Amino acid sequence: MHGWTGNILRINLTNRTHKVDHFDEEFARKWVGGRGFALKILWDELKPGIDPLGPENKLIVTVGPIAGIPAPNTGKTVVAAKSPLTGGYGDGNLGTRVTEQMRKAGYDIIIIEGKADSPVYLYIEDDRVEYLAADEIWGKGTYDTHDWLYKKYGKGAGVLSIGQGGENLNLYSMVRSLEGRAGGRPGIGAVMGSKKLKAIVIKGSKPIPVADPEGMRKLGLEDLRKVGEIDKKTGWSIQGTTGVLAWCNEVAALPVHNMRKTHHPEAWKIDGERLNNARVATYGCPNCTMRCGITILDHEGHESELDYENIGMLGSNLDIFELDQVASLNYLCDDYGLDTISAGAVLAFYADAIEQGAIKGDFKFGDAEMAKKLLGLAARREGEVGNLLADGSLRMARKIGHNSEAYAMQVKGLEISAYNCKFIPGMALAFGTSPIGAHHKESWVITFELKQTRRDSYGPEKAAKVIELQRIRGGLFEFIVACRFPWIELGWQLEHYAEYFNKITGLNWTLDDFWKVADRIYALMKFFWVREFPFWDRTRDYPPMVWFDPKNADTEGPIAGKYLELDKYNQLLDYYYEQRGWDKRGIPTRKTAEALDLKQEADEVEKFTKLE
Amino acid sequence: MSTLDIKITIKLIGPFVNQLGFSEKTMSFPDGVTVETVLSSLPLDPKRPKIVTRNGQAVASGERLSHGDRLAISPLYSGG
Ligand code: SF4
């Protein structure tokens, strides 16, 4: 077998033991890597109904066959577990040196089980695994934690860590790597914290098994150069993802005031142009020649790296239009190890609930200083307010009551990222059907909706586009494990990824083979949810009700008076389910499951609900 | 400039700002000008995929513009 090491490092923190298990080529071909591996292992090894923050949950760190190999944007790793935020399948990817180091250490998958009796961090070097006391870093933010570990192990080590958010079981805490980004929006940091695992440090020295090492090396380096050239020519990384902010403001898709508004006259103050002008450094993941992280100085003078999602959610969505203050909130989230998207959504929901009179409090939209304080409370779960905010917007709404769930901007418990779909049906469908809760990473159809079809259409072409993009973004890029940006932003052809995959594995796959794996993974992710929530119905694929409320429609601007229509959204969901071969509840039918080689999994899910 | 000219505000997005050297500008065009004519008057790479909106709504290249319209020209972003 080429491309995969076939090794799973299984670590048990309860009794501080580890062993190496193996997977075979059939498993590799069926699930490929990253999300595919994590999902299948969690499906097979977790009993339904377990407490996501209990020792029975498992933290998976995994890569794919092209991960870590020099080629366009292959520096990503997937972290996954049963999500404490949503109760369903949860994962995320992040740029990190762990990707390459883990492969060089000889592993495609690390499974972390049990729970340590006191805070630890793991040091993994090839076959060696050490369980080390984390007393000196427990309680520290991710910046200090990384610095401490780099001093000890050198800058070449791959490091994943949590901040105070993960330690204190904030449900939207993430896993962070200073060599890249943060990942695991659905509370994967809290899972790490629940195991009292502060960090993982990895170093490796073995060769990565590649079928055609020389051919791949030449091709990968050449393509890295080409991608860098395209980026320079198009100027994409001048503003990176933040270019989209001004556009969202133009077309009424910007999150403003807990997504109650879609544009704002002061949005220009926090747009990509201002950000680029304030840039003090550029930041990127390993193996990337189109580095998109723009770093500026925040209000307190820290370097803070921003992208569109965090400006949208911690800026406009909170009515904060001072870039340095947005950078401060972003810095705090990064240091505490909190998801910037959920943190912004949670604070906006809190301000909105106070404004609506549903709860008493002294936080108002636009108050950056109070927002900073609240982030600290949420990260440390301090007091009643800290505990309320640490649980995410859906649980908050259920505590607050007064119909506030209608404007808790989440799907399946995961907060919606920075695209306001008040009147963007296809993107609302993308959030509704995203398999880990609302996330833009699975499918992004807004420009398609506006350019190739009518904004007010709820036609089958939108469902088809959502599925096409889910196959590519939530499928291919999550299971071969690479950053999608060369393809989505620079037009780097998908065929290149098949070429890399074949050179690495020695197989002869076409894109169609990838799409089958993607559909299999999407079907099994749905089964995972259904096994956890057996009375599953389509309402779980609905976006928040406020988007269907005529009273919430904009009163001026490009979409004045417009709102999503529930009966039409249901029709769109029907198109989506039909095209996927899922039933009216949104569950894959037995026929669909069997066509995707999921017979065993279908038998298992039938213990919980009847399949059609 | 004829008195019959109309004013159109051009809003550039993302790297187009750096390529053309301005972010937003109100310019005069002859009455009846189309989106296509406005676009071709700007030094933009015609082959580069773009999304153009008029007052926040997607617009076809043949459409005629009116006085006071706002035309936003963006690269075809595909989402972060
Ligand atoms: S494009 Fe941005 S997110 Fe993707 S690998 Fe490069 S720096 Fe990381």
XYZ file of C-alpha atoms and ligand atoms in Angstrom:
700
model
C 0.000 0.000 0.000
C 1.400 3.386 -1.010
C 0.218 6.773 0.140
C -0.982 5.573 3.508
C 1.236 4.363 6.348
C -1.618 2.114 7.463
C -0.786 2.952 11.078
C -3.163 4.139 13.771
C -1.596 5.346 16.980
C -4.104 4.574 19.720
C -3.426 6.378 22.978
C -5.317 5.808 26.189
C -4.977 8.695 28.625
C -6.708 6.940 31.522
C -3.996 4.349 31.914
C -1.301 6.148 29.882
C -0.797 3.348 27.415
C -0.591 3.250 23.663
C -0.403 0.768 20.840
C -0.257 0.821 17.082
C -3.220 -0.621 15.185
C -3.334 -1.027 11.437
C -5.833 -0.459 8.670
C -5.851 -2.213 5.350
C -6.115 -1.020 1.779
C -9.842 -1.696 1.613
C -10.434 0.718 4.520
C -8.090 3.240 2.909
C -9.856 3.113 -0.443
C -13.285 3.295 1.106
C -12.647 6.249 3.417
C -9.419 7.785 1.970
C -8.409 9.922 4.951
C -9.208 12.936 7.135
C -12.936 13.276 7.629
C -13.545 9.834 6.095
C -11.253 8.083 8.575
C -12.462 10.074 11.570
C -16.124 9.503 10.794
C -15.814 5.764 10.230
C -13.811 5.262 13.428
C -16.218 7.329 15.529
C -19.158 5.477 13.991
C -17.622 2.084 14.728
C -16.167 2.807 18.141
C -18.557 5.199 19.918
C -21.723 3.954 21.533
C -24.623 6.245 20.667
C -25.728 8.500 23.490
C -22.330 8.799 25.182
C -21.432 12.055 26.886
C -19.214 13.962 24.412
C -17.289 15.364 27.369
C -16.910 11.997 29.075
C -13.959 9.604 28.793
C -15.902 7.450 26.292
C -15.621 10.089 23.580
C -12.588 9.810 21.320
C -10.514 12.573 19.851
C -9.296 11.788 16.361
C -6.373 13.568 14.721
C -5.993 12.464 11.144
C -4.570 13.337 7.760
C -5.096 12.206 4.196
C -2.869 10.691 1.561
C -1.668 13.994 0.089
C -1.373 15.750 3.442
C 2.064 17.029 4.332
C 3.552 16.302 0.918
C 4.908 19.442 -0.784
C 2.104 20.327 -3.217
C -0.481 23.105 -3.227
C -1.799 23.751 0.250
C -1.359 20.317 1.791
C -0.578 21.502 5.322
C -3.949 20.645 6.853
C -4.952 18.159 9.554
C -8.447 17.081 10.598
C -9.519 16.935 14.252
C -12.801 15.206 15.088
C -14.983 13.803 17.861
C -18.623 13.538 18.832
C -19.450 17.212 19.252
C -20.336 18.521 22.705
C -21.901 21.573 21.047
C -24.247 19.740 18.681
C -24.383 16.169 19.958
C -23.681 14.980 16.412
C -20.608 14.281 14.334
C -18.098 17.121 14.640
C -14.845 17.921 12.923
C -12.700 20.667 11.494
C -9.413 21.123 9.715
C -6.504 23.373 10.497
C -3.179 24.270 8.951
C -0.362 22.966 11.114
C 3.080 21.404 10.989
C 1.490 18.422 12.729
C 0.338 17.316 9.280
C 3.815 16.654 7.968
C 5.316 15.600 11.297
C 2.547 13.100 11.957
C 3.059 11.469 8.592
C 6.816 11.411 9.141
C 6.271 9.868 12.561
C 4.520 7.096 10.660
C 0.836 7.647 11.416
C -2.254 8.529 9.399
C -4.541 8.483 12.400
C -4.147 9.186 16.106
C -7.012 8.126 18.369
C -7.019 9.560 21.868
C -9.199 7.747 24.356
C -10.021 7.995 28.057
C -9.200 10.879 30.349
C -6.016 11.810 32.198
C -6.258 12.189 35.978
C -4.297 15.432 35.856
C -3.410 17.872 33.032
C -0.981 16.369 30.519
C 0.459 16.993 27.126
C 1.641 14.353 24.704
C 5.027 14.270 23.087
C 5.149 11.907 20.131
C 8.392 11.301 18.280
C 8.264 8.442 15.812
C 7.540 5.326 17.917
C 7.936 7.097 21.240
C 4.961 8.492 23.158
C 5.443 10.451 26.376
C 2.771 11.597 28.801
C 4.071 14.772 30.400
C 2.708 16.955 33.159
C 1.125 20.114 31.792
C 1.110 22.012 35.091
C 3.201 24.846 33.708
C 0.943 25.474 30.720
C -2.519 24.532 32.060
C -4.412 27.770 32.525
C -2.385 29.568 29.863
C -3.557 30.860 26.510
C -2.555 29.241 23.235
C 0.186 31.816 22.497
C 2.067 31.186 25.754
C 1.450 27.459 25.490
C 2.931 27.300 22.014
C 5.913 29.461 23.002
C 6.636 27.231 25.964
C 6.471 24.103 23.823
C 8.533 25.576 20.972
C 11.238 26.549 23.459
C 11.338 22.986 24.650
C 10.995 21.119 21.350
C 12.168 23.588 18.727
C 10.229 25.475 16.074
C 10.180 22.467 13.750
C 7.820 20.498 15.971
C 4.135 20.280 15.134
C 1.955 21.543 17.983
C -1.783 21.426 18.643
C -3.070 23.049 21.790
C -6.127 24.335 23.544
C -6.529 27.549 25.523
C -8.610 28.341 28.587
C -11.766 27.767 26.525
C -11.044 24.086 25.973
C -9.822 23.575 29.530
C -13.059 24.989 30.940
C -15.241 23.086 28.487
C -16.525 26.056 26.574
C -18.622 24.258 23.959
C -17.264 26.205 20.976
C -13.617 25.917 21.863
C -11.184 24.920 19.164
C -7.862 23.225 18.684
C -5.165 25.685 17.694
C -1.811 25.527 15.985
C 0.343 28.613 15.763
C 1.930 27.158 12.627
C -1.335 27.675 10.818
C -4.795 28.197 12.130
C -7.466 26.800 14.420
C -9.929 24.015 13.694
C -12.746 21.995 15.186
C -15.574 24.516 15.492
C -18.057 22.084 17.065
C -16.203 22.095 20.395
C -13.341 19.748 19.590
C -11.185 21.874 21.939
C -13.607 21.083 24.772
C -13.252 17.372 24.027
C -9.495 17.771 24.375
C -10.029 19.728 27.598
C -12.387 17.090 28.972
C -9.539 14.604 28.605
C -7.233 17.037 30.449
C -5.056 17.080 27.366
C -3.483 20.506 26.932
C -1.377 19.884 23.847
C 0.050 17.396 21.411
C 3.594 17.822 20.111
C 4.724 15.666 17.200
C 8.040 15.125 15.477
C 8.814 12.518 12.877
C 11.783 11.369 10.877
C 10.534 8.596 8.608
C 9.869 8.860 4.887
C 6.235 9.307 3.823
C 5.264 6.334 1.638
C 4.733 7.693 -1.880
C 4.316 5.446 -4.939
C 6.218 7.806 -7.239
C 8.343 9.956 -4.908
C 10.468 11.631 -7.556
C 7.524 12.357 -9.883
C 5.467 13.718 -6.998
C 8.270 15.878 -5.658
C 8.836 17.501 -9.039
C 5.150 17.971 -9.743
C 4.327 19.219 -6.244
C 7.067 21.828 -6.141
C 6.310 22.997 -9.659
C 2.619 23.347 -8.848
C 3.343 25.221 -5.627
C 5.281 27.686 -7.737
C 2.486 27.953 -10.304
C -0.182 28.547 -7.659
C 1.993 31.276 -6.148
C 2.287 32.887 -9.575
C -1.468 32.815 -10.180
C -1.995 34.365 -6.777
C 0.418 37.170 -7.587
C -1.144 37.746 -10.967
C -4.702 37.871 -9.669
C -3.808 39.656 -6.444
C -6.092 37.388 -4.443
C -4.035 37.349 -1.250
C -3.806 41.164 -1.135
C -7.075 41.008 0.750
C -7.412 37.228 0.988
C -10.856 36.148 2.151
C -11.609 39.628 3.482
C -12.293 40.959 -0.029
C -15.674 39.340 0.307
C -16.759 41.721 3.097
C -17.297 44.711 0.824
C -19.105 42.452 -1.617
C -21.434 41.020 1.030
C -22.198 44.577 2.090
C -23.079 45.518 -1.518
C -25.393 42.562 -2.062
C -27.020 42.555 1.384
C -25.445 39.366 2.727
C -23.341 40.816 5.537
C -24.095 39.763 9.115
C -25.018 42.936 11.011
C -26.773 43.207 14.396
C -27.170 39.466 14.967
C -27.981 39.072 11.270
C -31.066 41.251 11.630
C -29.522 43.610 9.092
C -27.642 42.777 5.917
C -25.511 45.848 5.227
C -24.167 48.870 7.050
C -22.863 52.294 5.958
C -19.769 51.892 8.148
C -18.810 48.450 6.856
C -16.028 49.993 4.761
C -14.141 50.746 7.995
C -13.492 47.042 8.552
C -13.178 45.836 4.957
C -10.284 44.118 3.216
C -8.885 47.384 1.908
C -8.530 48.887 5.404
C -7.162 45.591 6.661
C -4.520 45.416 3.948
C -3.517 49.011 4.665
C -3.046 48.162 8.354
C -1.113 44.944 7.649
C 2.014 44.372 9.724
C 2.646 40.764 8.695
C 1.376 37.985 6.470
C 0.625 34.599 7.822
C 0.113 31.220 6.214
C -0.157 27.492 6.723
C 2.663 25.090 5.802
C 2.979 24.200 2.100
C 1.189 27.318 0.922
C 2.227 29.875 -1.682
C -0.908 32.026 -1.448
C -0.712 32.903 2.234
C -3.991 34.507 3.188
C -3.598 35.492 6.826
C -3.388 39.257 7.257
C -1.977 40.336 10.590
C -2.584 43.768 12.093
C -2.022 45.311 15.509
C -5.028 45.176 17.761
C -6.260 47.836 20.171
C -3.830 46.639 22.847
C -0.902 46.244 20.434
C -0.965 42.454 19.930
C -0.527 40.988 16.487
C -3.861 39.542 15.435
C -4.478 37.585 12.232
C -7.824 38.220 10.614
C -9.907 36.701 7.876
C -13.407 37.386 6.625
C -15.294 35.140 9.010
C -13.832 36.673 12.131
C -14.297 40.254 10.934
C -17.878 39.527 9.910
C -18.811 37.790 13.136
C -16.814 39.797 15.692
C -17.176 43.064 13.779
C -20.279 43.871 11.755
C -22.454 41.252 13.454
C -21.762 43.011 16.768
C -22.033 46.490 15.191
C -18.334 47.029 15.921
C -16.726 48.976 13.091
C -13.307 49.747 14.563
C -10.809 47.403 12.989
C -8.366 47.409 15.900
C -11.172 46.466 18.294
C -12.305 43.650 16.017
C -8.667 42.524 15.975
C -8.646 42.561 19.798
C -11.709 40.336 19.996
C -10.131 38.035 17.434
C -6.861 37.933 19.370
C -8.695 37.000 22.549
C -10.622 34.220 20.803
C -7.368 32.854 19.378
C -5.630 33.027 22.736
C -8.533 31.474 24.656
C -8.916 28.950 21.827
C -12.507 29.908 21.009
C -14.157 29.707 17.627
C -14.428 33.284 16.363
C -17.583 32.521 14.383
C -19.532 31.017 17.269
C -18.123 33.546 19.743
C -19.353 36.422 17.545
C -22.731 34.747 17.053
C -23.132 34.037 20.772
C -22.347 37.634 21.790
C -24.647 39.008 19.092
C -27.432 36.699 20.212
C -26.905 37.793 23.822
C -27.101 41.484 22.862
C -30.191 40.796 20.763
C -31.933 38.859 23.553
C -31.242 41.765 25.929
C -32.553 44.231 23.345
C -35.714 42.139 22.902
C -36.254 42.098 26.677
C -35.910 38.302 26.822
C -33.112 38.524 29.388
C -31.615 41.242 31.577
C -28.019 42.281 31.021
C -25.793 45.259 30.357
C -24.270 44.318 27.017
C -25.197 46.354 23.967
C -24.299 46.038 20.307
C -21.211 48.091 19.518
C -19.664 47.784 22.980
C -16.224 46.329 22.202
C -14.855 46.673 25.734
C -17.741 44.736 27.255
C -17.467 42.138 24.470
C -13.842 41.549 25.512
C -14.884 41.003 29.114
C -17.640 38.628 28.100
C -15.252 36.537 25.997
C -13.071 36.104 29.090
C -16.069 35.047 31.179
C -17.188 32.600 28.495
C -13.701 31.127 28.081
C -13.299 30.595 31.809
C -16.981 29.808 32.455
C -16.994 32.459 35.125
C -20.261 33.210 36.902
C -23.771 32.867 35.609
C -23.140 34.928 32.484
C -19.897 33.094 31.634
C -21.649 29.753 31.945
C -24.584 30.923 29.875
C -22.351 32.217 27.069
C -20.048 29.168 27.117
C -22.829 26.831 26.042
C -23.480 28.240 22.555
C -26.538 30.033 21.252
C -28.993 27.109 21.037
C -28.601 26.092 24.675
C -28.652 29.773 25.638
C -31.957 30.241 23.813
C -33.465 27.225 25.554
C -32.474 28.700 28.909
C -33.601 32.224 28.041
C -36.937 31.185 26.489
C -39.322 33.896 25.178
C -39.098 32.433 21.662
C -35.475 33.504 21.450
C -34.569 30.268 19.643
C -36.020 31.865 16.503
C -33.146 34.348 16.406
C -30.377 32.139 17.806
C -28.452 32.028 14.541
C -27.455 28.378 14.380
C -28.351 25.114 12.685
C -28.151 21.835 14.619
C -26.481 23.791 17.418
C -23.543 25.139 15.390
C -23.563 28.873 14.765
C -23.992 30.178 11.213
C -20.865 31.697 9.691
C -20.656 35.176 8.237
C -23.176 35.011 5.381
C -26.546 36.479 6.113
C -29.087 34.450 4.150
C -32.190 36.462 4.903
C -32.863 36.287 1.208
C -30.378 33.790 -0.226
C -32.263 30.478 -0.402
C -29.455 28.323 -1.800
C -26.940 29.432 0.794
C -29.582 28.930 3.493
C -29.911 25.377 2.164
C -26.119 24.988 2.304
C -26.148 25.964 5.980
C -29.249 23.847 6.645
C -27.740 20.684 5.194
C -24.156 21.187 6.335
C -23.357 17.881 8.047
C -21.719 19.263 11.203
C -24.204 22.115 11.755
C -24.081 25.459 9.967
C -20.696 25.915 8.335
C -19.623 27.651 5.143
C -16.816 25.180 4.551
C -19.157 22.559 3.075
C -20.782 24.584 0.340
C -20.810 28.221 -0.708
C -23.250 29.145 -3.422
C -23.910 32.870 -3.117
C -22.057 34.051 -6.189
C -23.600 31.183 -8.173
C -27.028 32.205 -6.914
C -26.594 35.778 -7.938
C -24.772 35.235 -11.205
C -26.093 31.977 -12.688
C -29.628 31.898 -11.375
C -32.145 34.224 -9.784
C -31.755 35.135 -6.164
C -35.427 34.436 -5.526
C -35.364 30.994 -7.158
C -35.863 27.887 -5.030
C -35.286 25.633 -8.025
C -33.553 22.252 -8.299
C -30.479 23.906 -9.828
C -29.674 25.385 -6.421
C -29.970 22.024 -4.665
C -27.750 20.515 -7.361
C -25.135 23.226 -6.871
C -25.152 22.796 -3.091
C -24.541 19.061 -3.558
C -21.844 19.614 -6.194
C -19.975 21.938 -3.837
C -20.490 19.686 -0.826
C -18.876 16.858 -2.797
C -15.848 19.008 -3.520
C -15.460 21.113 -0.387
C -16.962 18.901 2.331
C -15.916 15.749 0.491
C -12.692 15.821 -1.525
C -10.836 18.544 0.361
C -11.818 17.108 3.741
C -10.818 13.509 2.974
C -7.662 13.989 0.916
C -7.076 16.852 3.375
C -5.896 19.997 1.643
C -6.904 23.650 1.669
C -9.583 24.347 -0.916
C -8.439 27.895 -1.691
C -6.227 27.206 -4.749
C -9.306 25.718 -6.397
C -12.024 28.069 -5.197
C -10.137 31.317 -5.321
C -7.541 30.802 -8.059
C -9.295 28.288 -10.292
C -6.647 25.583 -9.791
C -8.266 22.604 -11.513
C -9.604 19.697 -9.465
C -7.917 17.267 -11.861
C -4.603 18.235 -10.261
C -5.731 16.618 -7.032
C -6.525 13.356 -8.802
C -3.038 13.507 -10.310
C -1.398 14.033 -6.894
C -3.516 11.296 -5.361
C -2.566 8.823 -8.077
C 1.134 9.654 -7.930
C 1.092 9.196 -4.178
C -1.059 6.066 -3.927
C -0.206 4.392 -7.233
C -3.948 4.107 -7.931
C -5.704 5.347 -11.017
C -8.665 7.285 -9.697
C -10.777 9.800 -11.531
C -12.834 12.568 -9.971
C -15.890 10.293 -10.128
C -14.206 7.938 -7.679
C -13.799 10.873 -5.320
C -17.459 11.841 -5.622
C -18.549 8.354 -4.590
C -16.413 8.567 -1.452
C -17.833 12.034 -0.771
C -21.429 10.776 -1.048
C -20.620 7.814 1.193
C -19.196 10.127 3.830
C -22.185 12.473 3.655
C -24.576 9.528 4.035
C -22.684 8.134 7.021
C -22.484 11.577 8.660
C -26.294 11.695 8.432
C -26.559 8.191 9.893
C -24.336 9.333 12.753
C -26.801 12.113 13.574
C -29.814 9.842 13.202
C -28.286 7.269 15.556
C -27.861 10.043 18.140
C -31.283 11.615 17.471
C -33.533 8.744 16.350
C -36.677 10.891 15.931
C -34.939 12.705 13.145
C -36.979 14.945 10.887
C -36.356 17.561 8.243
C -36.825 20.503 10.603
C -33.273 19.856 11.783
C -32.169 20.958 8.315
C -33.965 24.287 8.682
C -32.144 27.560 9.194
C -33.350 29.801 12.060
C -37.018 30.811 11.870
C -36.243 34.526 11.910
C -35.171 34.263 8.252
C -38.735 33.196 7.399
C -40.308 36.047 9.311
C -41.682 38.890 7.133
C -41.312 41.239 10.109
C -37.568 40.638 9.988
C -37.241 41.681 6.325
C -34.960 44.609 5.498
C -36.823 47.891 5.286
C -34.427 49.426 2.751
C -31.646 48.384 0.409
C -31.393 45.690 -2.273
C -33.621 43.132 -0.537
C -36.123 45.421 1.161
C -39.289 43.519 2.014
C -37.795 40.137 1.056
C -37.512 37.073 3.256
C -37.216 33.305 2.869
C -40.481 31.446 2.347
C -40.859 28.256 4.359
C -42.982 26.302 1.885
C -40.526 27.101 -0.891
C -37.565 26.221 1.319
C -39.257 22.880 1.967
C -39.549 22.377 -1.769
C -35.823 23.154 -2.091
C -35.075 20.623 0.649
C -37.148 18.061 -1.279
C -35.040 18.669 -4.383
C -31.916 18.272 -2.277
C -33.093 15.030 -0.661
C -34.300 13.604 -3.982
C -30.996 14.351 -5.697
C -29.086 12.759 -2.835
C -31.379 9.714 -2.670
C -32.535 10.575 0.841
C -36.099 10.312 2.131
C -38.410 13.169 3.100
C -36.977 13.219 6.613
C -33.537 13.790 5.131
C -32.229 10.272 5.852
C -30.451 8.225 3.151
C -32.699 5.414 1.925
C -31.539 1.821 2.187
C -31.079 1.698 -1.585
C -28.858 4.773 -1.497
C -26.872 3.428 1.435
C -26.298 0.081 -0.230
C -25.240 1.704 -3.498
C -22.586 3.503 -1.443
C -21.411 0.223 0.184
C -23.006 1.148 3.508
C -25.103 -1.978 4.053
C -23.680 -2.729 7.491
C -24.096 0.865 8.548
C -27.697 0.859 7.279
C -28.386 -2.284 9.353
C -26.950 -0.524 12.400
C -28.983 2.660 11.919
C -32.141 0.564 11.483
C -31.835 -0.403 15.135
C -32.778 3.222 15.806
C -35.077 4.221 12.982
C -36.700 2.492 10.026
C -35.088 3.289 6.708
C -37.164 3.744 3.577
C -19.274 66.158 -20.946
C -22.769 66.549 -22.252
C -25.531 67.743 -19.971
C -27.319 64.533 -20.847
C -24.574 62.438 -19.278
C -25.531 60.226 -16.351
C -23.523 59.591 -13.203
C -22.656 56.052 -12.212
C -20.804 55.126 -9.027
C -18.292 52.360 -9.566
C -17.363 50.330 -6.514
C -14.391 48.018 -6.951
C -13.899 45.023 -4.721
C -10.851 43.041 -3.600
C -7.715 43.112 -5.769
C -9.446 45.232 -8.445
C -8.891 48.170 -6.087
C -5.130 47.714 -6.335
C -5.188 46.925 -10.039
C -7.166 50.034 -10.986
C -5.918 52.296 -8.219
C -9.256 53.386 -6.809
C -11.904 51.947 -4.561
C -14.994 53.939 -5.392
C -15.556 56.660 -7.932
C -18.518 58.431 -9.493
C -18.079 58.781 -13.231
C -20.046 60.314 -16.095
C -21.298 58.188 -18.976
C -23.550 58.913 -21.925
C -27.214 58.283 -21.318
C -28.165 54.732 -22.254
C -24.781 53.270 -21.392
C -24.755 49.523 -20.767
C -22.939 47.536 -18.099
C -20.694 46.100 -20.792
C -19.637 49.543 -22.005
C -18.813 50.694 -18.511
C -16.795 47.531 -17.892
C -14.860 47.842 -21.134
C -13.988 51.446 -20.297
C -12.060 50.178 -17.270
C -8.640 48.506 -17.562
C -9.895 45.169 -16.220
C -8.807 41.783 -17.574
C -11.845 40.822 -19.687
C -11.067 37.118 -19.273
C -11.152 37.203 -15.496
C -14.470 35.917 -14.098
C -16.342 38.681 -12.329
C -19.604 39.285 -10.633
C -21.181 42.637 -11.271
C -24.086 43.963 -9.285
C -26.219 47.035 -9.836
C -27.591 48.489 -6.634
C -26.939 45.155 -4.953
C -28.642 42.992 -7.585
C -26.846 40.845 -10.158
C -26.959 42.466 -13.562
C -26.573 41.219 -17.131
C -23.880 42.801 -19.285
C -26.342 44.175 -21.841
C -28.453 46.032 -19.292
C -28.736 49.805 -19.588
C -27.807 51.829 -16.574
C -29.625 54.772 -15.073
C -28.442 57.970 -13.469
C -27.364 57.366 -9.848
C -26.797 53.609 -10.258
C -24.123 51.936 -8.203
C -22.131 49.259 -10.003
C -20.060 46.929 -7.824
C -17.418 44.928 -9.672
C -15.920 41.992 -7.863
C -13.798 38.985 -8.720
C -15.931 35.861 -8.618
C -15.375 34.955 -5.008
C -16.173 31.396 -4.112
C -16.325 31.651 -0.380
C -13.838 31.324 2.432
S -4.694 29.731 1.485
Fe -4.804 30.470 3.607
S -5.936 28.836 4.725
Fe -5.250 27.960 2.770
S -3.331 26.957 3.228
Fe -2.832 29.044 2.529
S -2.736 30.290 4.370
Fe -3.754 28.360 4.935
